[in-house]
mmCIF file of C-alpha atoms in Angstrom:
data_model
loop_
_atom_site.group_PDB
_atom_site.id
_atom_site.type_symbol
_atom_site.label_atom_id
_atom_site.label_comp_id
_atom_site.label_asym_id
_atom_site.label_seq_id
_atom_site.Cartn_x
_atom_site.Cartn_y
_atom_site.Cartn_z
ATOM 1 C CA UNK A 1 -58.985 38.167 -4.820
ATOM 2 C CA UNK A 2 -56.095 38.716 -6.699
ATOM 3 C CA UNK A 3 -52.608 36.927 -6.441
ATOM 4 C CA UNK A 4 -49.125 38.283 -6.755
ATOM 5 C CA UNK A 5 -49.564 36.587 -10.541
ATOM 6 C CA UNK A 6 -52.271 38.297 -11.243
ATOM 7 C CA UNK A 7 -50.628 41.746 -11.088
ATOM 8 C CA UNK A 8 -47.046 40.326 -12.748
ATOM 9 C CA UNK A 9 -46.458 40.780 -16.558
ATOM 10 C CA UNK A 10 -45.005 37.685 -18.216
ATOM 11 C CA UNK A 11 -41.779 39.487 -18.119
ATOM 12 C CA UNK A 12 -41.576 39.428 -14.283
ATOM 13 C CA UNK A 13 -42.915 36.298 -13.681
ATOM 14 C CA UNK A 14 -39.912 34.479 -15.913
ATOM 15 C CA UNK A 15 -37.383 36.774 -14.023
ATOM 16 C CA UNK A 16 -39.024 35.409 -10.814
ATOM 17 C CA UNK A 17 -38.302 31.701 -12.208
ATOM 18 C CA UNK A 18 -34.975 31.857 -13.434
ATOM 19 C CA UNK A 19 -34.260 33.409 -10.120
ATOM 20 C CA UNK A 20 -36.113 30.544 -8.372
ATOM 21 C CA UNK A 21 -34.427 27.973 -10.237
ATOM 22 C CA UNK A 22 -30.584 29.838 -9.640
ATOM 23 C CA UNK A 23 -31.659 29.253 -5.835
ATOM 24 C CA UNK A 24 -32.570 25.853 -6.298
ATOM 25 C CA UNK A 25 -29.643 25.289 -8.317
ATOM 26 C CA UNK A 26 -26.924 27.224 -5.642
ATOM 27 C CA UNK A 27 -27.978 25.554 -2.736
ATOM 28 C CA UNK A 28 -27.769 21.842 -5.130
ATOM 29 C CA UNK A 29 -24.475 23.252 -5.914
ATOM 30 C CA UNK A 30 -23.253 23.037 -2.109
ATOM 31 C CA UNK A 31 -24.478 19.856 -0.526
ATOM 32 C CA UNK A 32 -22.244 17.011 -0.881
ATOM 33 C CA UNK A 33 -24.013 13.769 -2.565
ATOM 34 C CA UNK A 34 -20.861 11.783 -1.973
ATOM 35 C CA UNK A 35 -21.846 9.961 1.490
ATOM 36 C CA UNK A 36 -18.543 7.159 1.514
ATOM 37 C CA UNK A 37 -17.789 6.573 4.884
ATOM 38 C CA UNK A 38 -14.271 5.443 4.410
ATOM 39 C CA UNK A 39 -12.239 4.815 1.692
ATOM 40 C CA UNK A 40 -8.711 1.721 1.775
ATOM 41 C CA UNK A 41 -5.361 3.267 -0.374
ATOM 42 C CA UNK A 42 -2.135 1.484 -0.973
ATOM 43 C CA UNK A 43 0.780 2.428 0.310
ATOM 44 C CA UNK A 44 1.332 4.514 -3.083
ATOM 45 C CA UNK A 45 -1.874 6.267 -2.306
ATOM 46 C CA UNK A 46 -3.782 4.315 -4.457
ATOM 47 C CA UNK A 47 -7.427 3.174 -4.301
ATOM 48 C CA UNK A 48 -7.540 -0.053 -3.756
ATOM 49 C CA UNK A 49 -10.479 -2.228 -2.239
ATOM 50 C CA UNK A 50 -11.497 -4.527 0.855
ATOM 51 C CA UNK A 51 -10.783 -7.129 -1.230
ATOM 52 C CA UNK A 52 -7.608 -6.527 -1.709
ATOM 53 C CA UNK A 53 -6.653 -5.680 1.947
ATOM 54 C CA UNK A 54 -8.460 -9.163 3.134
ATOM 55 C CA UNK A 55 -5.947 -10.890 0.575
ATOM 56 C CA UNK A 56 -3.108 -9.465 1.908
ATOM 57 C CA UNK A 57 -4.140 -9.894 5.304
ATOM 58 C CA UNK A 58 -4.668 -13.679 4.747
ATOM 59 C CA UNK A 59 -0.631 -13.527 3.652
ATOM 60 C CA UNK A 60 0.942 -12.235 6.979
ATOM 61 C CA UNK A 61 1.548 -13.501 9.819
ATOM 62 C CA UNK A 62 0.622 -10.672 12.239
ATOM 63 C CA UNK A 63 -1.654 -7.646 11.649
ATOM 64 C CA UNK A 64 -1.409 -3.953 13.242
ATOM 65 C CA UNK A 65 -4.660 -2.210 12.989
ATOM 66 C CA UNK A 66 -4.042 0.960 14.396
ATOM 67 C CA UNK A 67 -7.232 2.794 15.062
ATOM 68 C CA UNK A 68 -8.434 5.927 15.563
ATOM 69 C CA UNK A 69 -9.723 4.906 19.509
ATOM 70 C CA UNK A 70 -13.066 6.880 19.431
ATOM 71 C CA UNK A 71 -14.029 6.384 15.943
ATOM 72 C CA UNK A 72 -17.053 4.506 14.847
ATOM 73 C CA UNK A 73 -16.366 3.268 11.528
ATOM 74 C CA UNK A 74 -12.658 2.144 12.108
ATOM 75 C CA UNK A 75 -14.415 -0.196 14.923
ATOM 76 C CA UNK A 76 -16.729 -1.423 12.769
ATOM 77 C CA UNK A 77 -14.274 -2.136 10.288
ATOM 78 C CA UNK A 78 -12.047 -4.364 12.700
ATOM 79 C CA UNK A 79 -14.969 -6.426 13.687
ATOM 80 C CA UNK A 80 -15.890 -7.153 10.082
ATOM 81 C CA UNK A 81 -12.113 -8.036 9.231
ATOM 82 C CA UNK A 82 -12.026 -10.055 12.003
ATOM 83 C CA UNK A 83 -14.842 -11.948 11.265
ATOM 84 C CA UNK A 84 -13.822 -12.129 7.699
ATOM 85 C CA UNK A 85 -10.391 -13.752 9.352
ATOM 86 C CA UNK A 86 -12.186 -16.613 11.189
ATOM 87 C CA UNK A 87 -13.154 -18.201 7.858
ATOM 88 C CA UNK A 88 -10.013 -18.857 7.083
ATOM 89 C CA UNK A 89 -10.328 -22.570 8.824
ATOM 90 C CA UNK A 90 -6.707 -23.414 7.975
ATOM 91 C CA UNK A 91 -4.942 -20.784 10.447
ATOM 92 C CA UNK A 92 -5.921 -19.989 14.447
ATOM 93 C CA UNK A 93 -6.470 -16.159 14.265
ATOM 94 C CA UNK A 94 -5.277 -14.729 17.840
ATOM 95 C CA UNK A 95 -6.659 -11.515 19.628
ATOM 96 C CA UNK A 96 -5.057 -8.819 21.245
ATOM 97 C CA UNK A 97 -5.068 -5.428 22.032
ATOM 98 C CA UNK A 98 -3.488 -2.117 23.578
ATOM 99 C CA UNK A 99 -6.871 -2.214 25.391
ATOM 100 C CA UNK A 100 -5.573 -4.503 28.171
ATOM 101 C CA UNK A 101 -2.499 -4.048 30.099
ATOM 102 C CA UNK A 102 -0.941 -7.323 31.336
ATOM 103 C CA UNK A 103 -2.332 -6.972 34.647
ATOM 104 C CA UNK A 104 -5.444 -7.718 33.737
ATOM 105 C CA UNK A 105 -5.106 -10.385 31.513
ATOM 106 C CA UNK A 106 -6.475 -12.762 34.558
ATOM 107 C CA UNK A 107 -9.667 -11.101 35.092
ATOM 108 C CA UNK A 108 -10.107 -10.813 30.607
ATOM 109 C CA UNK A 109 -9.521 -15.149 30.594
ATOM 110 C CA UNK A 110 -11.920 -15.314 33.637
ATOM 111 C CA UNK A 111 -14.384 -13.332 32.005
ATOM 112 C CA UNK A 112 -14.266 -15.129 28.357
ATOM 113 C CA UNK A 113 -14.311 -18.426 30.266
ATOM 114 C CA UNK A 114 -17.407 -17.507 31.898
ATOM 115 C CA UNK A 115 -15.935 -17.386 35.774
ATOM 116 C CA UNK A 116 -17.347 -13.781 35.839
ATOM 117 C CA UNK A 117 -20.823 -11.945 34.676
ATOM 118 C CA UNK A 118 -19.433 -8.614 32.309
ATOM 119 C CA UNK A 119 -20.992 -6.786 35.261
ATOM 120 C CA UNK A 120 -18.057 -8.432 37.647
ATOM 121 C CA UNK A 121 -15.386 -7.729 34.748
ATOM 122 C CA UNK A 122 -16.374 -4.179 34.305
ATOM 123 C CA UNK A 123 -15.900 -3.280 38.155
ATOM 124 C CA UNK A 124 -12.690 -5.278 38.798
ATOM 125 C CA UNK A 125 -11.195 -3.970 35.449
ATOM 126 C CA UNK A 126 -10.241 -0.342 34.507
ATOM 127 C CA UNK A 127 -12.379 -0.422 30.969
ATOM 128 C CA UNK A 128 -11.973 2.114 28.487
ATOM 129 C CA UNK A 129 -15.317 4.467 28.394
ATOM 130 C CA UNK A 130 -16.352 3.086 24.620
ATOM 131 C CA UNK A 131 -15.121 -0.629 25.746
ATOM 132 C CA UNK A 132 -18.642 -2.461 25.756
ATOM 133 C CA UNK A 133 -19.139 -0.774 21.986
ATOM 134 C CA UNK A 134 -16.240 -0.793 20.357
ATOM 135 C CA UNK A 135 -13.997 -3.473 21.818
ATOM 136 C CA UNK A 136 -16.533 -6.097 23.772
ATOM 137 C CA UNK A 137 -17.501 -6.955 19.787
ATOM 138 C CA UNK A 138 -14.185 -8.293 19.569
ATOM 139 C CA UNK A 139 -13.832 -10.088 23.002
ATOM 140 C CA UNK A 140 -17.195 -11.845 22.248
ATOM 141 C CA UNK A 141 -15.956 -13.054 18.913
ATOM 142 C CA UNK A 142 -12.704 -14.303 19.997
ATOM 143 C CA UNK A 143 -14.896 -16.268 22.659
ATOM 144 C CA UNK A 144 -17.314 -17.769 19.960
ATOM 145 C CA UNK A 145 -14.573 -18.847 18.128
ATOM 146 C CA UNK A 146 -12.701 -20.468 21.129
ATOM 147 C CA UNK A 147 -9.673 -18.104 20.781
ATOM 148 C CA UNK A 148 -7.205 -15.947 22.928
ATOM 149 C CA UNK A 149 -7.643 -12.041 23.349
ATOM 150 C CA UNK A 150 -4.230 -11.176 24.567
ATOM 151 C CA UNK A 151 -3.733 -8.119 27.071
ATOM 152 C CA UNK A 152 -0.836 -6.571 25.530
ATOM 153 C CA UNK A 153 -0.060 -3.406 27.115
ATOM 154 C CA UNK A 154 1.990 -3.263 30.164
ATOM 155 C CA UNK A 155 0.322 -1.614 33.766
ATOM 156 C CA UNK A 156 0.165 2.502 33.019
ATOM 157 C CA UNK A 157 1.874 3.010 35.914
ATOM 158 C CA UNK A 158 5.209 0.993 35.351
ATOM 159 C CA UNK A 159 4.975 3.820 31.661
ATOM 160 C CA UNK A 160 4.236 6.022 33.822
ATOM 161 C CA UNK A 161 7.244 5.952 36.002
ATOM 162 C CA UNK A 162 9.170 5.776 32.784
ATOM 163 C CA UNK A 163 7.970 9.267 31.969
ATOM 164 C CA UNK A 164 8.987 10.970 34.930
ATOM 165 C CA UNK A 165 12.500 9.184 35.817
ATOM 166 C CA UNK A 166 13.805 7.576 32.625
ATOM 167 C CA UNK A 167 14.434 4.444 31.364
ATOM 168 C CA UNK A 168 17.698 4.139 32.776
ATOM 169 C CA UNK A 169 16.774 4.961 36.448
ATOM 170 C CA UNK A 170 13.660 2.850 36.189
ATOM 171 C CA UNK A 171 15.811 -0.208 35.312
ATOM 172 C CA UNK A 172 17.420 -0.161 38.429
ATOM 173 C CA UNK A 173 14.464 0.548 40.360
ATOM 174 C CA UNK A 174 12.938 -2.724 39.270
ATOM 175 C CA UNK A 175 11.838 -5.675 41.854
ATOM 176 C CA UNK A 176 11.176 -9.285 40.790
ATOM 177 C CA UNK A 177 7.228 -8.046 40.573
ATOM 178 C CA UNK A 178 7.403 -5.665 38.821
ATOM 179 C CA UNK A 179 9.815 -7.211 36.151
ATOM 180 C CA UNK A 180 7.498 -9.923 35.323
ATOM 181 C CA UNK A 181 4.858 -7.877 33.130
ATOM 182 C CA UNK A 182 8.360 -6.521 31.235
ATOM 183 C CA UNK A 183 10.461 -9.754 30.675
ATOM 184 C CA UNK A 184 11.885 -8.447 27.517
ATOM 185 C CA UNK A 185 13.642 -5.174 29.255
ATOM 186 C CA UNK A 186 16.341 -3.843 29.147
ATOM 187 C CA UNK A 187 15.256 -2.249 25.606
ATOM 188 C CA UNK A 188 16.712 -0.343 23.016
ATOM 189 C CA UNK A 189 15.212 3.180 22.218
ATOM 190 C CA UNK A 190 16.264 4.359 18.858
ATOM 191 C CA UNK A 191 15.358 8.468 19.379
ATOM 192 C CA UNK A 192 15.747 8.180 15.446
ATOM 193 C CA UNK A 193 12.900 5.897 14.597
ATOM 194 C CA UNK A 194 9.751 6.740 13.070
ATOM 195 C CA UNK A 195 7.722 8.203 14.999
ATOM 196 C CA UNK A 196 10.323 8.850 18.225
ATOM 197 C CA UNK A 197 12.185 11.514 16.226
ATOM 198 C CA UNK A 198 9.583 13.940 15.309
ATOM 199 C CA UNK A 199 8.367 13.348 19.095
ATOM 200 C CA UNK A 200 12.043 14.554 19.836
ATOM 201 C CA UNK A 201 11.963 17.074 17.328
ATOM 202 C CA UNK A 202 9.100 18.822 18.646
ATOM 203 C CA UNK A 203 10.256 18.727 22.019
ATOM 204 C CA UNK A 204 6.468 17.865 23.223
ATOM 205 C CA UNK A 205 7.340 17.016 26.752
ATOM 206 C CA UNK A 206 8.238 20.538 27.684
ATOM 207 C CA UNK A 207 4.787 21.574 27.270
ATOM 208 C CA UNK A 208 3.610 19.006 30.049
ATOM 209 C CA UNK A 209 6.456 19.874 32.273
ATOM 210 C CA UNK A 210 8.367 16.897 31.301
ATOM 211 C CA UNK A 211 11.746 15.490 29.901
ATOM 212 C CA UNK A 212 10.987 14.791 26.054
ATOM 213 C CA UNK A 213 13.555 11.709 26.015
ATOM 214 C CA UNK A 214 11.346 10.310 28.957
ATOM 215 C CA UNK A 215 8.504 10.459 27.296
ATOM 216 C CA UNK A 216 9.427 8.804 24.514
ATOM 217 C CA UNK A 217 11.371 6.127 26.642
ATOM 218 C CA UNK A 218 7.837 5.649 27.899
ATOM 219 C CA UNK A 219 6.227 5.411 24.597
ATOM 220 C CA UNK A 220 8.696 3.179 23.475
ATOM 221 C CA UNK A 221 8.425 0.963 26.309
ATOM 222 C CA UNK A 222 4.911 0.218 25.632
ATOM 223 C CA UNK A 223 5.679 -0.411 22.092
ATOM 224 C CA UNK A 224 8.196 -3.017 23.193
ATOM 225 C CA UNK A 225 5.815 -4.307 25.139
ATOM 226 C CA UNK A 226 2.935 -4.803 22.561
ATOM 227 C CA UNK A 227 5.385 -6.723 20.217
ATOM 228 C CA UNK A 228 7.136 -8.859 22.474
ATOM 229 C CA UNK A 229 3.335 -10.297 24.011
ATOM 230 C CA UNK A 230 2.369 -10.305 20.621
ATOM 231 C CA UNK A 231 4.936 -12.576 19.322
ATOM 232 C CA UNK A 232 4.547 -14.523 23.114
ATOM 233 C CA UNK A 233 1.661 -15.966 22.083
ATOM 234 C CA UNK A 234 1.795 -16.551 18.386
ATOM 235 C CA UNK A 235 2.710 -19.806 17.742
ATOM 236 C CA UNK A 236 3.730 -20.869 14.267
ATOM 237 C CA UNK A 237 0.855 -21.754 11.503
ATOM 238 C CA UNK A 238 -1.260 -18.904 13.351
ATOM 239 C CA UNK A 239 -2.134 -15.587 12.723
ATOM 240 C CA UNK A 240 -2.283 -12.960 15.045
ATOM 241 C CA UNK A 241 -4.590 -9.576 14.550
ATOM 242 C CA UNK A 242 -3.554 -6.755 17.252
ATOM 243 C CA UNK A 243 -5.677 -3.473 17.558
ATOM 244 C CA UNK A 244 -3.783 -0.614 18.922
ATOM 245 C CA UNK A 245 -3.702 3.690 18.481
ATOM 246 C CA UNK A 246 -2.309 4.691 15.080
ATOM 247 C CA UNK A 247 0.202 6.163 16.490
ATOM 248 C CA UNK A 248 2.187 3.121 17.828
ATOM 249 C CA UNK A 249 2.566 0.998 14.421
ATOM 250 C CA UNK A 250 2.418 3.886 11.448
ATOM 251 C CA UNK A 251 5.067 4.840 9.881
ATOM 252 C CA UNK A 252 7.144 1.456 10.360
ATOM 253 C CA UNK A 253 7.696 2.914 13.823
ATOM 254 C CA UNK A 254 6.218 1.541 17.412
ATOM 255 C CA UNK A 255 4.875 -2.243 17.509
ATOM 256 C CA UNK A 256 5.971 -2.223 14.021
ATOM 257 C CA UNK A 257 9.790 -1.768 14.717
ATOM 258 C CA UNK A 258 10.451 -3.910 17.573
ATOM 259 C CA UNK A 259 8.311 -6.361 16.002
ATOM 260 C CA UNK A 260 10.886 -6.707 13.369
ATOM 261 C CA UNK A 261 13.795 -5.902 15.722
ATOM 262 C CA UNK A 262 12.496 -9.268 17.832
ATOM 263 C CA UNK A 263 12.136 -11.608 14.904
ATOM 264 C CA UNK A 264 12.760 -10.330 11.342
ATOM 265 C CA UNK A 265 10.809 -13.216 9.733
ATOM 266 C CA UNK A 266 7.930 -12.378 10.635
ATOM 267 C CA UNK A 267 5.467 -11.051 7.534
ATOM 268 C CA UNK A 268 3.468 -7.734 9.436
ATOM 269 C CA UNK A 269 0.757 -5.549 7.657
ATOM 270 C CA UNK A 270 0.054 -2.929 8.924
ATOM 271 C CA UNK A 271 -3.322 -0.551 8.517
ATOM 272 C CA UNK A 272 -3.673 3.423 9.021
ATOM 273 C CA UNK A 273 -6.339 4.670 9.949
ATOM 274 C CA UNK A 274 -6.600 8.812 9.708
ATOM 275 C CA UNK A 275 -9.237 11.889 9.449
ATOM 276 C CA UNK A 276 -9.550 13.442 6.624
ATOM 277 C CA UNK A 277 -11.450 16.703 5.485
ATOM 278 C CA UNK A 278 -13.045 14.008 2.666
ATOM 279 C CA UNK A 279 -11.853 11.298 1.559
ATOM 280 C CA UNK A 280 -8.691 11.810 -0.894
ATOM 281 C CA UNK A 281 -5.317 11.096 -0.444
ATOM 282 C CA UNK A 282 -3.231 13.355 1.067
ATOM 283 C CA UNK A 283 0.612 12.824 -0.041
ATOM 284 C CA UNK A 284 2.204 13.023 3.311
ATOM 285 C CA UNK A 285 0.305 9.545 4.323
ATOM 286 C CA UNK A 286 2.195 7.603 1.110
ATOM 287 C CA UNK A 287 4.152 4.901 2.838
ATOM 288 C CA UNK A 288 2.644 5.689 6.214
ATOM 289 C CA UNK A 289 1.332 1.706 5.975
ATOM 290 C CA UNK A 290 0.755 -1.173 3.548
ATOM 291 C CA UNK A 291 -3.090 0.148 3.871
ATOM 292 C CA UNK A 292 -4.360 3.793 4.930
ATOM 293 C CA UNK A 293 -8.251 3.929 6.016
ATOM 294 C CA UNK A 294 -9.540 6.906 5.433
ATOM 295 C CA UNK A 295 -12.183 8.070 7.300
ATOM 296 C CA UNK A 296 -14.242 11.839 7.017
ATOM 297 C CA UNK A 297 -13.140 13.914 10.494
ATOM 298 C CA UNK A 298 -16.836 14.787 11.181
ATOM 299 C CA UNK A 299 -17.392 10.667 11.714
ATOM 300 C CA UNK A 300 -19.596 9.596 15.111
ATOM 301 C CA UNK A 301 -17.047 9.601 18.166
ATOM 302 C CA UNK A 302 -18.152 6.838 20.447
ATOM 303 C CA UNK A 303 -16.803 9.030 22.984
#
């Protein structure tokens, strides 16, 4: 029986191979060998190393990690700088996080004390939906290493409130309750910080049916919040990590700013954490932090 060879001249069968081996070669030509699942630049949008960012984290005083909330490998990336963090013996490393408003910072110290099962915790506590694998990590290693994981946030509501009436009307609406998750109010709101004044720029609010200024009131109230807990329970000779949305400490804006506005000796680092189509640089993240993570946008969402 004869083959599709057998009736080719030589001529036809090295057409066949070259045209074979173009295939092979095209499709090589469009896979992408370069798996990196993150990549650390410097402010100046240089690459620069873990290494490098654990050094500089071991010089500060308090450090922002603003994550991207449903991505895998910025998570993973906490927990092994955190860890990294407990080996330096010669400092207490503190916890805390947007995670937990202030509310609940009575059933978090009940449950790393071992009053309640995680089952009890979970039902008595809003949780985010990618808590137990992204952020229970972190609340079990501040609890093997006999440390605090502070709820920094205040209560969505009292934010809230703050988007729909203002800052100014929700001062006056406060009672002696309410006041004591927000000791630090009344606040400045600088509509020209980073951050604030491309929100007022873009005039986001309208699209929600809301008052733009209020909105950002309300960010900026949570931001106020985060920094003044954070500096609440940092004590001096300790170092504090805090994990919170990109958003609230890029840029020198959010946590960042009334961080500094609080107590300008303070030494913060702060690390960015973006999607990117790959992994380069782009040139409108230089200065965006003292370290930008980036991360490919296809990553794993954990939710």
């Amino acid at each position: 029986m004869k083959t599709t060879f057998d009736t080719m001249n030589s001529k036809d069968i090295l057409t066949l191979m070259t045209l074979i081996l173009f295939k092979g070669q095209l499709v090589l030509s469009q896979v992408n060998f370069n798996k990196e699942a993150f990549k650390f630049y410097n402010n100046k949008g240089q690459v620069t190393t873990y290494e490098e960012l654990y050094s500089s984290c071991l010089e500060s005083d308090i450090i922002l990690f603003g994550e991207i909330h449903n991505n895998s490998i910025v998570h993973w990336l906490q927990l092994e700088l955190t860890q990294d963090l407990f080996q330096d013996t010669t400092v207490k490393l503190v916890l805390g996080g947007e995670i937990f408003e202030r509310h609940q910072q009575l059933q978090l110290l009940e449950y790393m004390q071992g009053v309640t099962d995680y089952k009890t915790f979970k039902e008595e506590t809003k949780l985010w939906p990618n808590f137990k694998t992204d952020y229970k990590p972190l609340v079990d290693l501040a609890i093997k290493n006999e440390t605090e994981f502070v709820a920094t946030n205040i209560p969505r509501t009292l934010a809230r409130s703050v988007a729909r009436i203002g800052l100014d009307s929700f001062n006056t609406k406060l009672n002696d309750s309410l006041r004591q998750f927000i000791p630090f109010m009344p606040i400045t709101v600088d509509f020209k910080a980073p951050g604030y004044k491309e929100l007022i720029e873009s005039n986001f609010g309208a699209n929600h049916g809301l008052n733009t200024a209020y909105m950002v009131e309300a960010q900026a109230i949570k931001d106020a919040a985060m920094a003044y807990y954070i500096l609440q329970n940092l004590e001096d000779g300790q170092r504090f990590i805090h994990y919170n949305g990109d958003f609230h400490s890029k840029d020198n804006g959010g946590i960042y700013w009334y961080l500094k506005k609080f107590d300008k000796k303070k030494k913060v680092l702060v690390i960015s954490s973006v999607n990117g189509d790959g992994l380069q640089f782009k040139k409108e993240w230089k200065n965006r932090a003292n370290y930008v993570l980036v991360v490919p946008s296809n990553m794993t969402k954990t939710y």
